[in-house]
Amino acid sequence: MTQDDYRRALESATREYEELGAKRNAIDKRLAELGQTIGTLSRLLGYTPTVPLGLTDAVRMIMRGGVPMTPVEVRDRLHAIGFDVAKYANDLAAVHTILKRLNGSGELRFVPRAPGKHQYTLNRPCTPVVLGPDILRYMRENRHEQEAASATDDDPPPPSRPATRPRRAR
């Protein structure tokens, strides 16, 4: 295979990776929306869940929507989907604790805002960016890049620096 074949394969793999990442984000967002809809409709119909949802899982479900939220907004969303927070002496403190723990584990990311208005958002994995044609053209035309790409072990080493005089002690 030639270098051009490798570049095309890399561009193709990177493009597919980005597309799959976008699809995964869309699926995660839709799952979060459906989970909240199911919770709300179940509450409206008076159904009780057969498998109780813990506070941490409920917060994860809410945060999967991908929208940065304050702890107060998370608590309000828990109320909206019918999550029973009555067992907690201070529901907002419990939400703060869960958000801080999820932030510490890397699942969420802290977004600083004005005092008392900080938010958390889902910590999504980085998506590689495909190099555009203008950057690729620059890289191909760059003389140093061409020299480095064509270097072999047989090439002579670069000229060494002239020896420097040792500094005198003061």
mmCIF file with all atom_site columns, C-alpha atoms in Angstrom:
data_model
loop_
_atom_site.group_PDB
_atom_site.id
_atom_site.type_symbol
_atom_site.label_atom_id
_atom_site.label_alt_id
_atom_site.label_comp_id
_atom_site.label_asym_id
_atom_site.label_entity_id
_atom_site.label_seq_id
_atom_site.pdbx_PDB_ins_code
_atom_site.Cartn_x
_atom_site.Cartn_y
_atom_site.Cartn_z
_atom_site.occupancy
_atom_site.B_iso_or_equiv
_atom_site.pdbx_formal_charge
_atom_site.auth_seq_id
_atom_site.auth_comp_id
_atom_site.auth_asym_id
_atom_site.auth_atom_id
_atom_site.pdbx_PDB_model_num
ATOM 1   C CA . MET A 1 1   ? 0.000   0.000  0.000  1.00 0.00 ? 1   MET A CA 1
ATOM 2   C CA . THR A 1 2   ? 1.150   3.519  -0.708 1.00 0.00 ? 2   THR A CA 1
ATOM 3   C CA . GLN A 1 3   ? 1.105   6.568  1.550  1.00 0.00 ? 3   GLN A CA 1
ATOM 4   C CA . ASP A 1 4   ? -1.952  7.883  -0.333 1.00 0.00 ? 4   ASP A CA 1
ATOM 5   C CA . ASP A 1 5   ? -3.785  4.606  0.355  1.00 0.00 ? 5   ASP A CA 1
ATOM 6   C CA . TYR A 1 6   ? -2.997  4.948  4.075  1.00 0.00 ? 6   TYR A CA 1
ATOM 7   C CA . ARG A 1 7   ? -4.183  8.578  4.086  1.00 0.00 ? 7   ARG A CA 1
ATOM 8   C CA . ARG A 1 8   ? -7.462  7.658  2.384  1.00 0.00 ? 8   ARG A CA 1
ATOM 9   C CA . ALA A 1 9   ? -7.976  4.787  4.844  1.00 0.00 ? 9   ALA A CA 1
ATOM 10  C CA . LEU A 1 10  ? -7.269  7.127  7.770  1.00 0.00 ? 10  LEU A CA 1
ATOM 11  C CA . GLU A 1 11  ? -9.665  9.768  6.462  1.00 0.00 ? 11  GLU A CA 1
ATOM 12  C CA . SER A 1 12  ? -12.351 7.131  5.913  1.00 0.00 ? 12  SER A CA 1
ATOM 13  C CA . ALA A 1 13  ? -11.910 5.623  9.391  1.00 0.00 ? 13  ALA A CA 1
ATOM 14  C CA . THR A 1 14  ? -11.930 9.055  11.050 1.00 0.00 ? 14  THR A CA 1
ATOM 15  C CA . ARG A 1 15  ? -15.045 10.110 9.143  1.00 0.00 ? 15  ARG A CA 1
ATOM 16  C CA . GLU A 1 16  ? -16.859 6.914  10.170 1.00 0.00 ? 16  GLU A CA 1
ATOM 17  C CA . TYR A 1 17  ? -15.746 7.389  13.782 1.00 0.00 ? 17  TYR A CA 1
ATOM 18  C CA . GLU A 1 18  ? -17.190 10.923 13.819 1.00 0.00 ? 18  GLU A CA 1
ATOM 19  C CA . GLU A 1 19  ? -20.462 9.747  12.259 1.00 0.00 ? 19  GLU A CA 1
ATOM 20  C CA . LEU A 1 20  ? -20.848 6.936  14.800 1.00 0.00 ? 20  LEU A CA 1
ATOM 21  C CA . GLY A 1 21  ? -20.074 9.342  17.659 1.00 0.00 ? 21  GLY A CA 1
ATOM 22  C CA . ALA A 1 22  ? -22.780 11.714 16.425 1.00 0.00 ? 22  ALA A CA 1
ATOM 23  C CA . LYS A 1 23  ? -25.249 8.829  16.171 1.00 0.00 ? 23  LYS A CA 1
ATOM 24  C CA . ARG A 1 24  ? -24.366 7.676  19.702 1.00 0.00 ? 24  ARG A CA 1
ATOM 25  C CA . ASN A 1 25  ? -24.941 11.199 21.041 1.00 0.00 ? 25  ASN A CA 1
ATOM 26  C CA . ALA A 1 26  ? -28.320 11.333 19.300 1.00 0.00 ? 26  ALA A CA 1
ATOM 27  C CA . ILE A 1 27  ? -29.281 7.908  20.690 1.00 0.00 ? 27  ILE A CA 1
ATOM 28  C CA . ASP A 1 28  ? -28.197 8.883  24.231 1.00 0.00 ? 28  ASP A CA 1
ATOM 29  C CA . LYS A 1 29  ? -30.229 12.080 24.007 1.00 0.00 ? 29  LYS A CA 1
ATOM 30  C CA . ARG A 1 30  ? -33.312 10.225 22.760 1.00 0.00 ? 30  ARG A CA 1
ATOM 31  C CA . LEU A 1 31  ? -32.960 7.546  25.472 1.00 0.00 ? 31  LEU A CA 1
ATOM 32  C CA . ALA A 1 32  ? -32.865 10.270 28.119 1.00 0.00 ? 32  ALA A CA 1
ATOM 33  C CA . GLU A 1 33  ? -35.948 11.929 26.636 1.00 0.00 ? 33  GLU A CA 1
ATOM 34  C CA . LEU A 1 34  ? -37.840 8.632  26.515 1.00 0.00 ? 34  LEU A CA 1
ATOM 35  C CA . GLY A 1 35  ? -36.802 7.743  30.060 1.00 0.00 ? 35  GLY A CA 1
ATOM 36  C CA . GLN A 1 36  ? -38.162 11.035 31.323 1.00 0.00 ? 36  GLN A CA 1
ATOM 37  C CA . THR A 1 37  ? -41.354 10.628 29.293 1.00 0.00 ? 37  THR A CA 1
ATOM 38  C CA . ILE A 1 38  ? -41.885 7.115  30.652 1.00 0.00 ? 38  ILE A CA 1
ATOM 39  C CA . GLY A 1 39  ? -41.332 8.337  34.211 1.00 0.00 ? 39  GLY A CA 1
ATOM 40  C CA . THR A 1 40  ? -43.773 11.220 33.810 1.00 0.00 ? 40  THR A CA 1
ATOM 41  C CA . LEU A 1 41  ? -46.475 9.121  32.112 1.00 0.00 ? 41  LEU A CA 1
ATOM 42  C CA . SER A 1 42  ? -46.093 6.355  34.676 1.00 0.00 ? 42  SER A CA 1
ATOM 43  C CA . ARG A 1 43  ? -46.584 8.875  37.474 1.00 0.00 ? 43  ARG A CA 1
ATOM 44  C CA . LEU A 1 44  ? -49.632 10.393 35.765 1.00 0.00 ? 44  LEU A CA 1
ATOM 45  C CA . LEU A 1 45  ? -51.173 6.943  35.395 1.00 0.00 ? 45  LEU A CA 1
ATOM 46  C CA . GLY A 1 46  ? -50.420 6.053  39.024 1.00 0.00 ? 46  GLY A CA 1
ATOM 47  C CA . TYR A 1 47  ? -48.050 3.213  38.165 1.00 0.00 ? 47  TYR A CA 1
ATOM 48  C CA . THR A 1 48  ? -45.265 2.359  40.544 1.00 0.00 ? 48  THR A CA 1
ATOM 49  C CA . PRO A 1 49  ? -42.002 1.080  39.115 1.00 0.00 ? 49  PRO A CA 1
ATOM 50  C CA . THR A 1 50  ? -41.226 -2.576 39.717 1.00 0.00 ? 50  THR A CA 1
ATOM 51  C CA . VAL A 1 51  ? -37.523 -1.785 39.878 1.00 0.00 ? 51  VAL A CA 1
ATOM 52  C CA . PRO A 1 52  ? -37.008 1.380  41.904 1.00 0.00 ? 52  PRO A CA 1
ATOM 53  C CA . LEU A 1 53  ? -34.682 3.902  40.320 1.00 0.00 ? 53  LEU A CA 1
ATOM 54  C CA . GLY A 1 54  ? -31.952 5.182  42.619 1.00 0.00 ? 54  GLY A CA 1
ATOM 55  C CA . LEU A 1 55  ? -31.113 8.853  42.848 1.00 0.00 ? 55  LEU A CA 1
ATOM 56  C CA . THR A 1 56  ? -27.785 8.428  41.058 1.00 0.00 ? 56  THR A CA 1
ATOM 57  C CA . ASP A 1 57  ? -29.387 6.607  38.115 1.00 0.00 ? 57  ASP A CA 1
ATOM 58  C CA . ALA A 1 58  ? -32.195 9.172  37.956 1.00 0.00 ? 58  ALA A CA 1
ATOM 59  C CA . VAL A 1 59  ? -29.650 12.016 37.834 1.00 0.00 ? 59  VAL A CA 1
ATOM 60  C CA . ARG A 1 60  ? -27.678 10.157 35.138 1.00 0.00 ? 60  ARG A CA 1
ATOM 61  C CA . MET A 1 61  ? -30.867 9.749  33.103 1.00 0.00 ? 61  MET A CA 1
ATOM 62  C CA . ILE A 1 62  ? -31.626 13.459 33.374 1.00 0.00 ? 62  ILE A CA 1
ATOM 63  C CA . MET A 1 63  ? -28.075 14.512 32.492 1.00 0.00 ? 63  MET A CA 1
ATOM 64  C CA . ARG A 1 64  ? -27.982 12.292 29.374 1.00 0.00 ? 64  ARG A CA 1
ATOM 65  C CA . GLY A 1 65  ? -30.002 14.965 27.623 1.00 0.00 ? 65  GLY A CA 1
ATOM 66  C CA . GLY A 1 66  ? -26.700 16.791 27.154 1.00 0.00 ? 66  GLY A CA 1
ATOM 67  C CA . VAL A 1 67  ? -28.016 20.169 28.327 1.00 0.00 ? 67  VAL A CA 1
ATOM 68  C CA . PRO A 1 68  ? -25.955 21.889 31.034 1.00 0.00 ? 68  PRO A CA 1
ATOM 69  C CA . MET A 1 69  ? -28.056 22.125 34.190 1.00 0.00 ? 69  MET A CA 1
ATOM 70  C CA . THR A 1 70  ? -27.771 23.688 37.637 1.00 0.00 ? 70  THR A CA 1
ATOM 71  C CA . PRO A 1 71  ? -28.401 21.495 40.684 1.00 0.00 ? 71  PRO A CA 1
ATOM 72  C CA . VAL A 1 72  ? -31.744 23.267 41.199 1.00 0.00 ? 72  VAL A CA 1
ATOM 73  C CA . GLU A 1 73  ? -32.773 22.434 37.621 1.00 0.00 ? 73  GLU A CA 1
ATOM 74  C CA . VAL A 1 74  ? -31.810 18.788 38.159 1.00 0.00 ? 74  VAL A CA 1
ATOM 75  C CA . ARG A 1 75  ? -33.891 18.656 41.341 1.00 0.00 ? 75  ARG A CA 1
ATOM 76  C CA . ASP A 1 76  ? -36.858 20.249 39.549 1.00 0.00 ? 76  ASP A CA 1
ATOM 77  C CA . ARG A 1 77  ? -36.536 17.737 36.713 1.00 0.00 ? 77  ARG A CA 1
ATOM 78  C CA . LEU A 1 78  ? -36.533 14.899 39.263 1.00 0.00 ? 78  LEU A CA 1
ATOM 79  C CA . HIS A 1 79  ? -39.822 16.261 40.631 1.00 0.00 ? 79  HIS A CA 1
ATOM 80  C CA . ALA A 1 80  ? -41.207 16.578 37.093 1.00 0.00 ? 80  ALA A CA 1
ATOM 81  C CA . ILE A 1 81  ? -40.564 12.933 36.225 1.00 0.00 ? 81  ILE A CA 1
ATOM 82  C CA . GLY A 1 82  ? -42.099 11.794 39.480 1.00 0.00 ? 82  GLY A CA 1
ATOM 83  C CA . PHE A 1 83  ? -38.979 10.696 41.319 1.00 0.00 ? 83  PHE A CA 1
ATOM 84  C CA . ASP A 1 84  ? -39.753 10.404 45.028 1.00 0.00 ? 84  ASP A CA 1
ATOM 85  C CA . VAL A 1 85  ? -37.309 12.632 46.885 1.00 0.00 ? 85  VAL A CA 1
ATOM 86  C CA . ALA A 1 86  ? -39.393 12.674 50.085 1.00 0.00 ? 86  ALA A CA 1
ATOM 87  C CA . LYS A 1 87  ? -37.011 10.218 51.757 1.00 0.00 ? 87  LYS A CA 1
ATOM 88  C CA . TYR A 1 88  ? -34.206 12.792 51.683 1.00 0.00 ? 88  TYR A CA 1
ATOM 89  C CA . ALA A 1 89  ? -34.075 15.398 54.450 1.00 0.00 ? 89  ALA A CA 1
ATOM 90  C CA . ASN A 1 90  ? -32.654 17.928 52.006 1.00 0.00 ? 90  ASN A CA 1
ATOM 91  C CA . ASP A 1 91  ? -33.269 16.913 48.389 1.00 0.00 ? 91  ASP A CA 1
ATOM 92  C CA . LEU A 1 92  ? -31.114 19.695 46.954 1.00 0.00 ? 92  LEU A CA 1
ATOM 93  C CA . ALA A 1 93  ? -28.148 18.679 49.118 1.00 0.00 ? 93  ALA A CA 1
ATOM 94  C CA . ALA A 1 94  ? -28.569 15.081 47.920 1.00 0.00 ? 94  ALA A CA 1
ATOM 95  C CA . VAL A 1 95  ? -28.587 16.265 44.290 1.00 0.00 ? 95  VAL A CA 1
ATOM 96  C CA . HIS A 1 96  ? -25.445 18.362 44.925 1.00 0.00 ? 96  HIS A CA 1
ATOM 97  C CA . THR A 1 97  ? -23.707 15.336 46.415 1.00 0.00 ? 97  THR A CA 1
ATOM 98  C CA . ILE A 1 98  ? -24.598 13.106 43.448 1.00 0.00 ? 98  ILE A CA 1
ATOM 99  C CA . LEU A 1 99  ? -23.527 15.749 40.906 1.00 0.00 ? 99  LEU A CA 1
ATOM 100 C CA . LYS A 1 100 ? -20.193 16.288 42.668 1.00 0.00 ? 100 LYS A CA 1
ATOM 101 C CA . ARG A 1 101 ? -19.572 12.533 42.841 1.00 0.00 ? 101 ARG A CA 1
ATOM 102 C CA . LEU A 1 102 ? -20.403 12.065 39.132 1.00 0.00 ? 102 LEU A CA 1
ATOM 103 C CA . ASN A 1 103 ? -18.128 15.007 38.337 1.00 0.00 ? 103 ASN A CA 1
ATOM 104 C CA . GLY A 1 104 ? -15.337 13.433 40.387 1.00 0.00 ? 104 GLY A CA 1
ATOM 105 C CA . SER A 1 105 ? -15.707 10.132 38.536 1.00 0.00 ? 105 SER A CA 1
ATOM 106 C CA . GLY A 1 106 ? -15.548 11.890 35.154 1.00 0.00 ? 106 GLY A CA 1
ATOM 107 C CA . GLU A 1 107 ? -19.135 11.180 34.075 1.00 0.00 ? 107 GLU A CA 1
ATOM 108 C CA . LEU A 1 108 ? -20.093 14.847 34.368 1.00 0.00 ? 108 LEU A CA 1
ATOM 109 C CA . ARG A 1 109 ? -18.150 18.037 33.796 1.00 0.00 ? 109 ARG A CA 1
ATOM 110 C CA . PHE A 1 110 ? -18.400 21.121 36.018 1.00 0.00 ? 110 PHE A CA 1
ATOM 111 C CA . VAL A 1 111 ? -19.182 24.330 34.108 1.00 0.00 ? 111 VAL A CA 1
ATOM 112 C CA . PRO A 1 112 ? -18.349 27.428 36.190 1.00 0.00 ? 112 PRO A CA 1
ATOM 113 C CA . ARG A 1 113 ? -20.786 30.320 35.913 1.00 0.00 ? 113 ARG A CA 1
ATOM 114 C CA . ALA A 1 114 ? -21.720 33.246 38.133 1.00 0.00 ? 114 ALA A CA 1
ATOM 115 C CA . PRO A 1 115 ? -21.678 32.479 41.873 1.00 0.00 ? 115 PRO A CA 1
ATOM 116 C CA . GLY A 1 116 ? -24.523 30.115 42.686 1.00 0.00 ? 116 GLY A CA 1
ATOM 117 C CA . LYS A 1 117 ? -25.242 29.485 38.998 1.00 0.00 ? 117 LYS A CA 1
ATOM 118 C CA . HIS A 1 118 ? -22.667 26.793 38.173 1.00 0.00 ? 118 HIS A CA 1
ATOM 119 C CA . GLN A 1 119 ? -23.811 23.937 35.966 1.00 0.00 ? 119 GLN A CA 1
ATOM 120 C CA . TYR A 1 120 ? -22.939 20.357 35.178 1.00 0.00 ? 120 TYR A CA 1
ATOM 121 C CA . THR A 1 121 ? -23.019 18.712 31.792 1.00 0.00 ? 121 THR A CA 1
ATOM 122 C CA . LEU A 1 122 ? -22.461 15.229 30.463 1.00 0.00 ? 122 LEU A CA 1
ATOM 123 C CA . ASN A 1 123 ? -18.772 14.625 29.849 1.00 0.00 ? 123 ASN A CA 1
ATOM 124 C CA . ARG A 1 124 ? -18.790 13.304 26.306 1.00 0.00 ? 124 ARG A CA 1
ATOM 125 C CA . PRO A 1 125 ? -15.699 11.714 24.799 1.00 0.00 ? 125 PRO A CA 1
ATOM 126 C CA . CYS A 1 126 ? -13.617 13.817 22.451 1.00 0.00 ? 126 CYS A CA 1
ATOM 127 C CA . THR A 1 127 ? -14.326 13.494 18.769 1.00 0.00 ? 127 THR A CA 1
ATOM 128 C CA . PRO A 1 128 ? -11.338 13.618 16.456 1.00 0.00 ? 128 PRO A CA 1
ATOM 129 C CA . VAL A 1 129 ? -11.470 16.285 13.807 1.00 0.00 ? 129 VAL A CA 1
ATOM 130 C CA . VAL A 1 130 ? -10.749 15.306 10.237 1.00 0.00 ? 130 VAL A CA 1
ATOM 131 C CA . LEU A 1 131 ? -8.073  17.430 8.634  1.00 0.00 ? 131 LEU A CA 1
ATOM 132 C CA . GLY A 1 132 ? -9.562  19.664 5.993  1.00 0.00 ? 132 GLY A CA 1
ATOM 133 C CA . PRO A 1 133 ? -8.248  19.852 2.447  1.00 0.00 ? 133 PRO A CA 1
ATOM 134 C CA . ASP A 1 134 ? -6.550  23.204 3.078  1.00 0.00 ? 134 ASP A CA 1
ATOM 135 C CA . ILE A 1 135 ? -4.563  21.814 6.010  1.00 0.00 ? 135 ILE A CA 1
ATOM 136 C CA . LEU A 1 136 ? -3.645  18.669 4.100  1.00 0.00 ? 136 LEU A CA 1
ATOM 137 C CA . ARG A 1 137 ? -2.481  20.789 1.142  1.00 0.00 ? 137 ARG A CA 1
ATOM 138 C CA . TYR A 1 138 ? -0.328  22.898 3.474  1.00 0.00 ? 138 TYR A CA 1
ATOM 139 C CA . MET A 1 139 ? 1.175   19.781 5.012  1.00 0.00 ? 139 MET A CA 1
ATOM 140 C CA . ARG A 1 140 ? 1.997   18.324 1.596  1.00 0.00 ? 140 ARG A CA 1
ATOM 141 C CA . GLU A 1 141 ? 3.523   21.570 0.352  1.00 0.00 ? 141 GLU A CA 1
ATOM 142 C CA . ASN A 1 142 ? 5.556   22.178 3.483  1.00 0.00 ? 142 ASN A CA 1
ATOM 143 C CA . ARG A 1 143 ? 9.173   21.450 2.677  1.00 0.00 ? 143 ARG A CA 1
ATOM 144 C CA . HIS A 1 144 ? 10.065  20.299 6.187  1.00 0.00 ? 144 HIS A CA 1
ATOM 145 C CA . GLU A 1 145 ? 7.204   17.824 6.205  1.00 0.00 ? 145 GLU A CA 1
ATOM 146 C CA . GLN A 1 146 ? 8.341   16.429 2.862  1.00 0.00 ? 146 GLN A CA 1
ATOM 147 C CA . GLU A 1 147 ? 11.902  16.037 4.078  1.00 0.00 ? 147 GLU A CA 1
ATOM 148 C CA . ALA A 1 148 ? 10.799  14.297 7.253  1.00 0.00 ? 148 ALA A CA 1
ATOM 149 C CA . ALA A 1 149 ? 8.475   11.974 5.335  1.00 0.00 ? 149 ALA A CA 1
ATOM 150 C CA . SER A 1 150 ? 11.207  10.918 2.926  1.00 0.00 ? 150 SER A CA 1
ATOM 151 C CA . ALA A 1 151 ? 13.972  10.485 5.527  1.00 0.00 ? 151 ALA A CA 1
ATOM 152 C CA . THR A 1 152 ? 15.593  7.070  5.812  1.00 0.00 ? 152 THR A CA 1
ATOM 153 C CA . ASP A 1 153 ? 18.145  5.556  8.145  1.00 0.00 ? 153 ASP A CA 1
ATOM 154 C CA . ASP A 1 154 ? 20.736  5.869  5.359  1.00 0.00 ? 154 ASP A CA 1
ATOM 155 C CA . ASP A 1 155 ? 20.486  9.685  5.236  1.00 0.00 ? 155 ASP A CA 1
ATOM 156 C CA . PRO A 1 156 ? 23.433  11.535 6.758  1.00 0.00 ? 156 PRO A CA 1
ATOM 157 C CA . PRO A 1 157 ? 22.769  13.035 10.195 1.00 0.00 ? 157 PRO A CA 1
ATOM 158 C CA . PRO A 1 158 ? 22.152  16.775 10.400 1.00 0.00 ? 158 PRO A CA 1
ATOM 159 C CA . PRO A 1 159 ? 25.248  18.896 10.998 1.00 0.00 ? 159 PRO A CA 1
ATOM 160 C CA . SER A 1 160 ? 26.217  19.101 14.642 1.00 0.00 ? 160 SER A CA 1
ATOM 161 C CA . ARG A 1 161 ? 26.373  22.363 16.546 1.00 0.00 ? 161 ARG A CA 1
ATOM 162 C CA . PRO A 1 162 ? 29.735  23.964 17.101 1.00 0.00 ? 162 PRO A CA 1
ATOM 163 C CA . ALA A 1 163 ? 31.143  23.376 20.551 1.00 0.00 ? 163 ALA A CA 1
ATOM 164 C CA . THR A 1 164 ? 30.378  26.106 23.044 1.00 0.00 ? 164 THR A CA 1
ATOM 165 C CA . ARG A 1 165 ? 32.818  27.496 25.550 1.00 0.00 ? 165 ARG A CA 1
ATOM 166 C CA . PRO A 1 166 ? 32.228  26.531 29.150 1.00 0.00 ? 166 PRO A CA 1
ATOM 167 C CA . ARG A 1 167 ? 31.027  29.335 31.394 1.00 0.00 ? 167 ARG A CA 1
ATOM 168 C CA . ARG A 1 168 ? 33.431  30.816 33.838 1.00 0.00 ? 168 ARG A CA 1
ATOM 169 C CA . ALA A 1 169 ? 32.573  30.511 37.507 1.00 0.00 ? 169 ALA A CA 1
ATOM 170 C CA . ARG A 1 170 ? 31.886  33.788 39.245 1.00 0.00 ? 170 ARG A CA 1
#
